[in-house]
């Protein structure tokens, strides 16, 4: 669609100024607003923090009737509605937290035309009673937020979202928009199908977040590495630290507190009151560090989060992008910092392999994990790899990621890779990295001797390198899919390994460098 001219946009701009106090739309916002305000449908792909809310809020106010926002984030509806009411917008929400009286009140307001915006959980919206009601009330538009929830290919499938396919049937004349921050081709196709948006214009914004500095390092002593990072670059800043398990969330939070960092734990196993308290503190205080599982952060709009740290690998690139995207929404320099190690790679690979999801889903998930690991192991510009995953042809160097700031050494490690693979094969494809390293380094440990592995030709072939290098080689082989992680962390050579052993492919690996190298000086500090 063409850029709307000034006259068409004037009422929208006027509203933007009057209600929100903003002077201009950002990027494609103007096109989206004028499309939907004019009665058209729209598919919106915009990164977190890109400004999706205004894309449906403004047209809802411009059009007669109430704008219906479908959202899975019950916990956040109240906040959003409170904020809107503070701006003088007549907003309400419908979800399972409301009392029966509360529901009746909202329904009455809806029917008498006293609402501009109504947020609803999908299962609420799809109640027959609610749909009947909406047929009697003028509806300005339907906006389906977090639209990737319709797809089981997404990372956040919600079956009730699929029921939204009734909207195009029952309300063919009401504009529909789908909004999401993450959608690969398959997810996007599902969204278009369920909401019947095949003919609608698609508005895709760049996913680049230039103010975020991406850094990935090797896990050595994670807590200490984290502390050093915070002290050196983000003392007194607000940040989020992601861990995989509840236990490590609590341990890490406690440890940071003991080191004098203002930190609080957050995970789904905590009592609701404690969770709300942590969330409120994070939003209202200046320099709090939240240590959390991925349960934390969906929809949290704190503009000045200065860093997001991962002590464990996220599940996918989508997850990584979304979690790191919570940093620097205000546009100021921020850091996405992650450490990972061999055991993480082995763990996630194993978890995936042993899950009882359908084969097809497992394959897709393995693909997503591969993409993430490729990102972790890359010697190229991280931003380039990250954006390529989301279908954007970005040409590095970006100058604001660890590989651009400190280009890693790459070495031809084909011979070392062959040695490591043959150590795995000759020991029967069932030993873990520690044992394989012992064999490569020629250490006649009790286990090595009892297995007779000290008599193998591979025994001691790797003494030219130290233990850290070998663990690095093994990690990269697992990450890149030449070794598979099985039960008891045993590593086995995959079909892909053959080409490498035969010398048909060569392997260039990052020479292992120890984290954390502060990647250059941070702007503004
Ligand atoms: P998303 O839902 O895409 O993650 P939001 O709608 O929450 O993003 O917007 C992110 C931030 O950007 C909010 O603080 C919002 O007020 C601000 N913002 C969005 N659009 C504009 C604009 N046109 N001018 C100024 N600030 C904006
Ligand atoms: Zn870069």
Coordinates of C-alpha atoms and ligand atoms in Angstrom, one line a residue:
X1 CA 0.0 0.0 0.0
X2 CA 1.1 3.5 -0.8
X3 CA 2.2 5.9 2.0
X4 CA -0.9 7.7 3.1
X5 CA -1.0 11.4 2.2
X6 CA -1.1 14.1 4.9
X7 CA -4.8 14.8 4.6
X8 CA -5.8 11.2 5.1
X9 CA -3.5 10.9 8.1
X10 CA -4.4 14.2 9.7
X11 CA -7.2 12.8 12.0
X12 CA -4.9 10.0 13.1
X13 CA -2.0 12.3 13.8
X14 CA -4.3 14.6 15.7
X15 CA -5.4 11.7 17.9
X16 CA -1.8 10.5 18.4
X17 CA -0.9 13.9 19.7
X18 CA -4.0 14.5 21.7
X19 CA -4.2 11.1 23.5
X20 CA -0.6 9.9 23.6
X21 CA 1.3 13.1 23.2
X22 CA 3.4 11.7 20.3
X23 CA 4.3 13.8 17.3
X24 CA 4.7 11.2 14.6
X25 CA 4.1 7.6 13.7
X26 CA 7.1 5.3 13.5
X27 CA 8.0 3.4 10.4
X28 CA 5.1 1.5 8.9
X29 CA 2.7 2.5 11.7
X30 CA 1.2 5.2 9.6
X31 CA 0.5 2.8 6.7
X32 CA -1.1 0.3 9.0
X33 CA -3.2 2.8 10.8
X34 CA -4.6 4.3 7.5
X35 CA -5.2 0.8 6.0
X36 CA -7.2 -0.4 9.0
X37 CA -8.9 2.9 9.8
X38 CA -10.1 2.8 6.2
X39 CA -11.7 -0.6 6.8
X40 CA -9.0 -2.9 5.4
X41 CA -7.4 -6.0 7.0
X42 CA -3.7 -6.2 7.8
X43 CA -1.0 -8.7 8.8
X44 CA 1.6 -7.0 11.0
X45 CA 5.0 -8.4 11.7
X46 CA 6.9 -6.1 13.9
X47 CA 9.7 -6.8 16.4
X48 CA 9.0 -6.5 20.2
X49 CA 9.1 -2.9 21.1
X50 CA 8.4 -1.8 17.6
X51 CA 5.1 -0.2 18.5
X52 CA 2.4 -2.7 17.6
X53 CA -0.2 -1.4 20.2
X54 CA -0.7 2.0 18.5
X55 CA -1.4 0.1 15.2
X56 CA -4.7 -1.1 16.6
X57 CA -5.4 1.4 19.3
X58 CA -5.5 4.4 16.9
X59 CA -7.8 2.9 14.3
X60 CA -10.1 1.6 17.1
X61 CA -10.6 5.2 18.2
X62 CA -10.9 6.5 14.7
X63 CA -13.6 4.0 13.7
X64 CA -17.1 3.9 15.1
X65 CA -17.6 1.1 17.6
X66 CA -15.4 -0.8 19.9
X67 CA -12.0 -2.2 19.0
X68 CA -11.7 -5.8 20.2
X69 CA -8.1 -6.9 21.1
X70 CA -7.5 -10.6 21.5
X71 CA -4.6 -11.3 23.8
X72 CA -3.4 -14.4 25.6
X73 CA -1.7 -12.3 28.3
X74 CA -4.3 -12.2 31.0
X75 CA -1.9 -11.0 33.6
X76 CA -1.2 -7.8 31.6
X77 CA -4.6 -6.8 30.5
X78 CA -5.3 -4.9 33.6
X79 CA -2.1 -2.9 33.3
X80 CA -2.8 -2.0 29.7
X81 CA -6.4 -1.0 30.5
X82 CA -5.3 1.1 33.5
X83 CA -2.7 2.9 31.3
X84 CA -5.3 3.6 28.6
X85 CA -7.8 4.8 31.1
X86 CA -5.2 7.1 32.5
X87 CA -5.0 8.6 29.0
X88 CA -8.7 9.1 28.9
X89 CA -9.5 6.2 26.7
X90 CA -12.6 4.1 27.5
X91 CA -11.1 0.7 27.9
X92 CA -12.0 -2.5 29.6
X93 CA -11.1 -6.2 29.6
X94 CA -12.8 -9.5 29.8
X95 CA -10.9 -12.5 31.3
X96 CA -11.2 -15.2 33.9
X97 CA -10.1 -12.9 36.7
X98 CA -13.4 -10.9 36.5
X99 CA -16.3 -11.5 38.9
X100 CA -19.7 -12.2 37.4
X101 CA -20.7 -8.6 38.3
X102 CA -17.6 -7.4 36.6
X103 CA -18.5 -9.3 33.4
X104 CA -22.0 -7.9 33.4
X105 CA -20.8 -4.4 33.8
X106 CA -18.4 -4.7 30.8
X107 CA -21.2 -6.3 28.7
X108 CA -23.5 -3.4 29.5
X109 CA -20.9 -0.8 28.6
X110 CA -20.3 -2.7 25.4
X111 CA -23.9 -2.7 24.4
X112 CA -24.5 0.9 25.2
X113 CA -21.5 2.0 23.1
X114 CA -19.5 3.2 26.1
X115 CA -16.3 1.5 25.1
X116 CA -13.5 2.4 22.7
X117 CA -11.3 -0.7 23.4
X118 CA -12.0 -4.1 24.8
X119 CA -9.2 -6.6 25.6
X120 CA -10.4 -10.2 25.7
X121 CA -8.9 -13.6 26.3
X122 CA -9.7 -15.8 23.3
X123 CA -11.7 -18.3 25.3
X124 CA -13.9 -15.4 26.6
X125 CA -14.4 -13.9 23.2
X126 CA -15.4 -17.2 21.7
X127 CA -18.2 -17.9 24.1
X128 CA -21.5 -18.1 22.1
X129 CA -23.0 -15.5 24.4
X130 CA -20.2 -13.1 23.7
X131 CA -20.2 -13.5 20.0
X132 CA -24.0 -12.9 20.0
X133 CA -23.4 -9.8 22.0
X134 CA -20.8 -8.5 19.5
X135 CA -23.3 -9.0 16.6
X136 CA -25.5 -6.4 18.3
X137 CA -22.7 -4.0 19.2
X138 CA -20.8 -2.0 16.6
X139 CA -17.3 -3.4 16.3
X140 CA -14.5 -1.2 15.0
X141 CA -12.0 -4.0 14.4
X142 CA -10.6 -7.2 15.7
X143 CA -6.9 -7.2 16.5
X144 CA -5.3 -10.6 17.3
X145 CA -2.2 -9.8 19.3
X146 CA 0.5 -12.5 19.7
X147 CA -1.0 -14.0 16.6
X148 CA 1.7 -16.7 16.4
X149 CA -0.2 -18.5 19.1
X150 CA -2.5 -19.9 16.4
X151 CA 0.3 -22.1 15.1
X152 CA 1.8 -25.2 16.6
X153 CA 5.0 -24.3 14.7
X154 CA 5.4 -21.2 16.8
X155 CA 6.9 -21.4 20.2
X156 CA 3.8 -20.5 22.1
X157 CA 0.9 -22.6 20.6
X158 CA -2.5 -21.9 22.2
X159 CA -5.2 -24.2 20.9
X160 CA -8.0 -21.7 21.7
X161 CA -6.5 -19.3 19.2
X162 CA -7.5 -21.7 16.4
X163 CA -11.1 -21.0 17.3
X164 CA -10.6 -17.5 16.1
X165 CA -11.3 -18.7 12.6
X166 CA -15.0 -18.0 13.3
X167 CA -14.3 -14.3 13.1
X168 CA -14.0 -14.0 9.3
X169 CA -17.2 -16.0 9.0
X170 CA -19.3 -14.2 11.5
X171 CA -17.9 -10.7 11.0
X172 CA -16.9 -10.5 7.4
X173 CA -17.3 -6.7 7.3
X174 CA -15.2 -5.9 10.4
X175 CA -11.5 -5.3 9.7
X176 CA -9.2 -7.9 11.1
X177 CA -5.5 -7.5 12.0
X178 CA -3.0 -10.1 13.1
X179 CA 0.0 -8.8 15.0
X180 CA 3.1 -10.8 16.0
X181 CA 6.8 -10.3 16.7
X182 CA 7.8 -13.7 15.6
X183 CA 6.7 -15.7 12.7
X184 CA 8.6 -17.9 10.3
X185 CA 7.1 -18.9 7.0
X186 CA 5.1 -21.7 8.4
X187 CA 3.7 -19.8 11.3
X188 CA 2.8 -16.9 9.0
X189 CA 0.9 -19.2 6.7
X190 CA -1.1 -20.6 9.7
X191 CA -2.0 -17.1 10.8
X192 CA -3.1 -16.1 7.3
X193 CA -5.2 -19.2 7.0
X194 CA -6.9 -19.1 10.4
X195 CA -7.8 -15.5 10.2
X196 CA -8.4 -15.6 6.4
X197 CA -5.9 -12.8 5.7
X198 CA -4.5 -14.2 2.5
X199 CA -5.5 -11.2 0.5
X200 CA -4.5 -8.6 3.2
X201 CA -1.4 -6.5 2.9
X202 CA 1.5 -7.6 5.0
X203 CA 3.5 -5.0 6.9
X204 CA 6.9 -6.4 7.8
X205 CA 9.3 -4.2 9.8
X206 CA 13.0 -4.7 10.1
X207 CA 13.9 -6.9 13.1
X208 CA 17.2 -5.1 13.6
X209 CA 17.7 -3.6 17.0
X210 CA 20.8 -1.6 16.4
X211 CA 21.2 -0.4 20.0
X212 CA 21.5 -4.0 21.3
X213 CA 25.0 -5.3 21.5
X214 CA 25.0 -9.1 21.0
X215 CA 27.6 -11.2 22.8
X216 CA 28.0 -14.9 23.2
X217 CA 30.8 -16.5 25.2
X218 CA 31.8 -19.7 26.6
X219 CA 30.6 -20.9 29.9
X220 CA 33.4 -21.2 32.4
X221 CA 32.2 -20.2 35.8
X222 CA 28.9 -18.7 34.8
X223 CA 27.9 -16.9 38.0
X224 CA 31.3 -15.2 38.3
X225 CA 31.3 -14.3 34.6
X226 CA 27.8 -12.8 35.1
X227 CA 28.9 -10.8 38.1
X228 CA 32.0 -9.5 36.4
X229 CA 29.9 -8.5 33.4
X230 CA 27.4 -6.7 35.6
X231 CA 30.1 -4.9 37.6
X232 CA 32.1 -3.9 34.7
X233 CA 29.3 -2.7 32.4
X234 CA 26.0 -2.5 34.1
X235 CA 26.4 -1.7 37.8
X236 CA 23.1 -0.3 39.1
X237 CA 21.3 -1.0 35.8
X238 CA 18.0 -2.8 35.4
X239 CA 18.5 -6.2 33.8
X240 CA 17.0 -9.7 33.3
X241 CA 19.0 -12.9 33.8
X242 CA 17.4 -16.0 32.2
X243 CA 18.1 -19.5 33.6
X244 CA 16.5 -22.7 32.5
X245 CA 15.5 -24.2 35.9
X246 CA 13.7 -22.8 38.9
X247 CA 16.4 -24.1 41.1
X248 CA 19.1 -22.2 39.3
X249 CA 17.0 -19.1 39.2
X250 CA 16.8 -19.1 43.0
X251 CA 20.4 -20.0 43.5
X252 CA 21.6 -17.3 41.1
X253 CA 19.4 -14.6 42.6
X254 CA 20.6 -15.5 46.1
X255 CA 24.2 -15.5 45.1
X256 CA 23.9 -12.1 43.3
X257 CA 22.3 -10.7 46.4
X258 CA 25.1 -11.9 48.5
X259 CA 27.5 -10.2 46.1
X260 CA 25.7 -6.9 46.6
X261 CA 23.6 -6.9 43.5
X262 CA 20.0 -5.9 43.9
X263 CA 18.4 -9.0 42.6
X264 CA 15.1 -10.9 42.8
X265 CA 13.9 -14.3 41.7
X266 CA 11.0 -14.9 39.4
X267 CA 9.5 -18.2 38.2
X268 CA 6.2 -19.9 37.7
X269 CA 6.6 -22.0 40.9
X270 CA 6.5 -18.9 43.2
X271 CA 3.3 -17.9 44.9
X272 CA 1.3 -15.4 42.7
X273 CA 1.8 -12.6 45.3
X274 CA 5.6 -13.0 45.2
X275 CA 5.6 -13.0 41.4
X276 CA 3.4 -9.8 41.2
X277 CA 5.7 -8.2 43.8
X278 CA 8.8 -9.0 41.8
X279 CA 7.2 -7.7 38.6
X280 CA 6.0 -4.5 40.3
X281 CA 9.4 -3.9 41.8
X282 CA 11.1 -4.4 38.4
X283 CA 8.8 -2.0 36.7
X284 CA 9.0 0.7 39.4
X285 CA 12.5 0.6 40.6
X286 CA 15.5 1.8 38.8
X287 CA 18.3 -0.8 39.0
X288 CA 16.7 -4.2 39.9
X289 CA 18.0 -7.4 38.3
X290 CA 15.4 -10.1 37.9
X291 CA 16.7 -13.6 37.7
X292 CA 14.0 -15.6 35.9
X293 CA 12.8 -18.5 33.8
X294 CA 11.2 -17.7 30.5
X295 CA 7.9 -17.3 32.4
X296 CA 9.1 -13.7 33.0
X297 CA 8.8 -10.9 30.5
X298 CA 6.0 -11.7 28.1
X299 CA 4.5 -8.3 27.5
X300 CA 6.5 -6.5 30.1
X301 CA 7.1 -3.0 28.8
X302 CA 10.0 -1.5 30.8
X303 CA 11.8 0.8 28.4
X304 CA 15.1 1.0 30.3
X305 CA 16.2 -2.6 30.7
X306 CA 19.9 -2.2 30.0
X307 CA 20.9 -5.9 29.7
X308 CA 19.5 -9.3 29.2
X309 CA 21.8 -12.2 30.2
X310 CA 21.3 -15.9 29.4
X311 CA 23.0 -18.4 31.7
X312 CA 21.4 -21.2 29.7
X313 CA 20.6 -21.7 26.1
X314 CA 17.2 -20.5 24.9
X315 CA 15.2 -23.1 23.0
X316 CA 15.2 -21.4 19.6
X317 CA 16.2 -18.3 17.8
X318 CA 12.7 -16.9 18.2
X319 CA 13.0 -17.3 22.0
X320 CA 16.4 -15.7 22.0
X321 CA 15.3 -12.8 19.9
X322 CA 12.2 -12.2 22.0
X323 CA 14.0 -12.5 25.3
X324 CA 17.0 -10.3 24.3
X325 CA 14.5 -7.9 22.7
X326 CA 13.4 -6.9 26.2
X327 CA 16.6 -4.9 26.4
X328 CA 16.8 -1.3 25.3
X329 CA 13.3 -0.5 24.2
X330 CA 14.1 3.1 24.8
X331 CA 16.7 2.9 22.0
X332 CA 19.7 3.5 24.3
X333 CA 22.8 1.2 24.3
X334 CA 22.0 -2.2 25.8
X335 CA 23.6 -5.6 26.0
X336 CA 22.4 -9.1 25.1
X337 CA 24.9 -11.3 26.9
X338 CA 25.0 -15.1 26.9
X339 CA 27.3 -17.9 28.0
X340 CA 27.0 -21.5 27.0
X341 CA 29.0 -24.6 27.1
X342 CA 29.3 -28.2 26.0
X343 CA 27.0 -29.6 28.6
X344 CA 24.2 -27.1 27.6
X345 CA 24.5 -28.2 24.0
X346 CA 24.4 -31.9 25.1
X347 CA 21.4 -31.2 27.4
X348 CA 19.2 -29.5 25.0
X349 CA 20.0 -31.9 22.2
X350 CA 19.1 -34.8 24.5
X351 CA 15.9 -33.2 25.8
X352 CA 14.8 -32.7 22.3
X353 CA 15.7 -36.3 21.3
X354 CA 13.9 -37.8 24.2
X355 CA 10.7 -35.7 24.0
X356 CA 7.6 -37.6 22.9
X357 CA 6.3 -34.9 20.6
X358 CA 5.3 -36.1 17.1
X359 CA 8.3 -36.7 14.8
X360 CA 7.5 -33.8 12.5
X361 CA 7.4 -31.3 15.4
X362 CA 10.6 -32.7 16.8
X363 CA 12.3 -32.2 13.4
X364 CA 11.2 -28.6 13.3
X365 CA 12.4 -28.0 16.8
X366 CA 15.7 -29.6 16.1
X367 CA 16.0 -27.2 13.1
X368 CA 15.3 -24.3 15.3
X369 CA 17.9 -25.4 17.8
X370 CA 20.4 -25.9 15.0
X371 CA 19.9 -22.4 13.9
X372 CA 20.5 -21.1 17.4
X373 CA 23.6 -23.2 17.8
X374 CA 24.9 -22.0 14.4
X375 CA 24.4 -18.4 15.7
X376 CA 26.3 -19.3 18.9
X377 CA 29.2 -20.8 17.0
X378 CA 29.5 -18.3 14.2
X379 CA 32.6 -16.4 13.6
X380 CA 30.7 -14.0 11.4
X381 CA 28.7 -10.9 12.5
X382 CA 26.0 -12.1 14.9
X383 CA 23.5 -9.5 13.7
X384 CA 23.9 -10.8 10.2
X385 CA 23.2 -14.4 11.3
X386 CA 20.3 -13.4 13.5
X387 CA 18.5 -11.3 10.9
X388 CA 19.1 -13.9 8.2
X389 CA 17.1 -16.3 10.3
X390 CA 14.2 -13.9 10.2
X391 CA 14.6 -13.6 6.4
X392 CA 16.4 -10.3 6.3
X393 CA 19.5 -9.8 4.2
X394 CA 21.6 -7.7 6.5
X395 CA 25.2 -7.1 5.5
X396 CA 27.6 -7.0 8.3
X397 CA 29.9 -6.1 10.0
X398 CA 27.5 -4.3 12.3
X399 CA 30.2 -3.0 14.6
X400 CA 28.1 -3.8 17.6
X401 CA 28.4 -7.5 18.4
X402 CA 31.3 -9.4 19.9
X403 CA 32.5 -10.9 16.6
X404 CA 32.6 -7.5 14.9
X405 CA 34.3 -5.9 17.9
X406 CA 36.8 -8.7 18.5
X407 CA 37.0 -10.8 15.4
X408 CA 37.6 -14.4 16.6
X409 CA 40.4 -16.4 15.2
X410 CA 39.3 -19.3 13.0
X411 CA 41.5 -22.2 12.4
X412 CA 41.3 -25.2 10.1
X413 CA 40.5 -27.9 12.7
X414 CA 39.6 -30.7 10.3
X415 CA 42.3 -32.9 11.7
X416 CA 41.3 -32.3 15.3
X417 CA 37.7 -32.9 14.4
X418 CA 38.7 -36.2 12.8
X419 CA 40.6 -37.2 15.9
X420 CA 37.6 -36.4 18.2
X421 CA 35.2 -38.3 15.9
X422 CA 37.4 -41.3 15.8
X423 CA 37.8 -41.3 19.6
X424 CA 34.0 -41.4 19.8
X425 CA 33.7 -44.2 17.2
X426 CA 36.5 -46.3 18.6
X427 CA 35.1 -46.2 22.1
X428 CA 31.8 -47.4 20.9
X429 CA 29.8 -44.2 20.4
X430 CA 28.6 -44.1 24.0
X431 CA 31.0 -42.0 26.1
X432 CA 30.7 -38.4 27.2
X433 CA 33.0 -35.5 26.5
X434 CA 35.1 -35.9 29.6
X435 CA 36.0 -39.5 28.8
X436 CA 36.7 -38.7 25.2
X437 CA 39.0 -35.8 26.3
X438 CA 40.9 -38.2 28.6
X439 CA 41.4 -40.6 25.7
X440 CA 42.5 -37.8 23.3
X441 CA 44.9 -36.4 25.9
X442 CA 46.3 -39.9 26.7
X443 CA 45.2 -39.9 30.3
X444 CA 45.2 -43.4 31.7
X445 CA 42.4 -42.9 34.2
X446 CA 40.9 -45.8 36.0
X447 CA 37.9 -45.7 33.6
X448 CA 40.1 -45.5 30.5
X449 CA 42.2 -48.4 31.6
X450 CA 39.2 -50.6 32.7
X451 CA 37.7 -50.1 29.2
X452 CA 41.0 -50.8 27.6
X453 CA 40.9 -47.5 25.9
X454 CA 44.6 -46.8 26.5
X455 CA 45.4 -49.4 23.9
X456 CA 43.4 -47.6 21.1
X457 CA 45.3 -45.9 18.3
X458 CA 43.4 -42.7 19.3
X459 CA 44.8 -42.7 22.8
X460 CA 47.0 -39.7 23.3
X461 CA 46.8 -38.4 19.7
X462 CA 45.6 -35.0 20.9
X463 CA 48.4 -33.8 23.2
X464 CA 49.2 -30.9 21.0
X465 CA 46.1 -29.2 22.5
X466 CA 44.9 -28.6 26.0
X467 CA 41.7 -29.8 27.6
X468 CA 39.8 -26.6 27.0
X469 CA 40.5 -26.8 23.3
X470 CA 39.2 -30.3 23.1
X471 CA 36.0 -29.5 24.9
X472 CA 35.6 -26.6 22.5
X473 CA 36.1 -28.9 19.5
X474 CA 33.6 -31.4 20.9
X475 CA 31.1 -28.7 21.7
X476 CA 31.3 -27.4 18.2
X477 CA 30.9 -30.9 16.8
X478 CA 27.8 -31.4 18.8
X479 CA 26.5 -27.9 17.9
X480 CA 27.1 -28.5 14.2
X481 CA 25.5 -31.9 14.2
X482 CA 28.6 -34.1 13.6
X483 CA 28.2 -35.7 17.0
X484 CA 24.8 -36.6 18.6
X485 CA 24.1 -36.6 22.3
X486 CA 22.4 -39.7 23.6
X487 CA 21.6 -41.2 26.9
X488 CA 23.9 -40.5 29.9
X489 CA 25.4 -37.7 27.8
X490 CA 27.1 -40.2 25.5
X491 CA 28.3 -38.8 22.2
X492 CA 28.0 -40.7 18.9
X493 CA 29.1 -39.9 15.4
X494 CA 26.3 -39.0 13.1
X495 CA 25.8 -39.8 9.4
X496 CA 27.1 -36.3 8.7
X497 CA 30.4 -37.2 10.4
X498 CA 31.4 -39.5 7.6
X499 CA 32.2 -36.8 5.1
X500 CA 34.4 -35.2 7.6
X501 CA 36.2 -38.4 8.4
X502 CA 36.8 -39.1 4.7
X503 CA 38.2 -35.7 4.3
X504 CA 35.4 -34.7 1.9
X505 CA 34.6 -31.7 4.0
X506 CA 36.9 -29.5 6.0
X507 CA 36.0 -27.8 9.2
X508 CA 37.0 -24.3 10.3
X509 CA 36.2 -23.8 13.9
X510 CA 36.5 -20.8 16.2
X511 CA 39.7 -20.9 18.1
X512 CA 38.3 -21.0 21.6
X513 CA 38.7 -17.7 23.4
X514 CA 37.6 -17.3 26.9
X515 CA 34.7 -15.0 27.8
X516 CA 34.1 -12.4 28.9
X517 CA 36.0 -10.0 26.8
X518 CA 34.2 -6.8 27.2
X519 CA 33.4 -6.2 23.6
X520 CA 34.8 -2.7 23.2
X521 CA 33.7 0.3 25.1
X522 CA 30.1 1.0 25.5
X523 CA 28.8 4.1 24.0
X524 CA 27.5 6.6 26.6
X525 CA 29.5 5.2 29.5
Ligands
LIG1 P1 5.2 -3.8 20.9 O1 3.8 -4.1 21.3 O2 5.4 -3.9 19.4 O3 6.2 -4.6 21.6 P2 4.6 -1.3 22.0 O4 3.3 -1.0 21.3 O5 4.5 -1.7 23.5 O6 5.5 -2.3 21.2 O7 5.5 0.0 21.9 C1 6.8 0.0 22.5 C2 7.1 1.4 23.0 O8 7.3 2.4 22.0 C3 6.0 2.0 23.9 O9 6.6 2.6 25.1 C4 5.3 3.0 23.0 O10 4.7 4.0 23.8 C5 6.5 3.5 22.2 N1 6.0 4.0 20.9 C6 5.3 3.3 20.0 N2 5.0 4.0 18.9 C7 5.5 5.3 19.1 C8 5.5 6.5 18.4 N3 4.9 6.6 17.2 N4 6.1 7.6 19.0 C9 6.6 7.5 20.2 N5 6.7 6.3 20.9 C10 6.1 5.3 20.4
LIG2 ZN1 28.3 -7.6 14.1

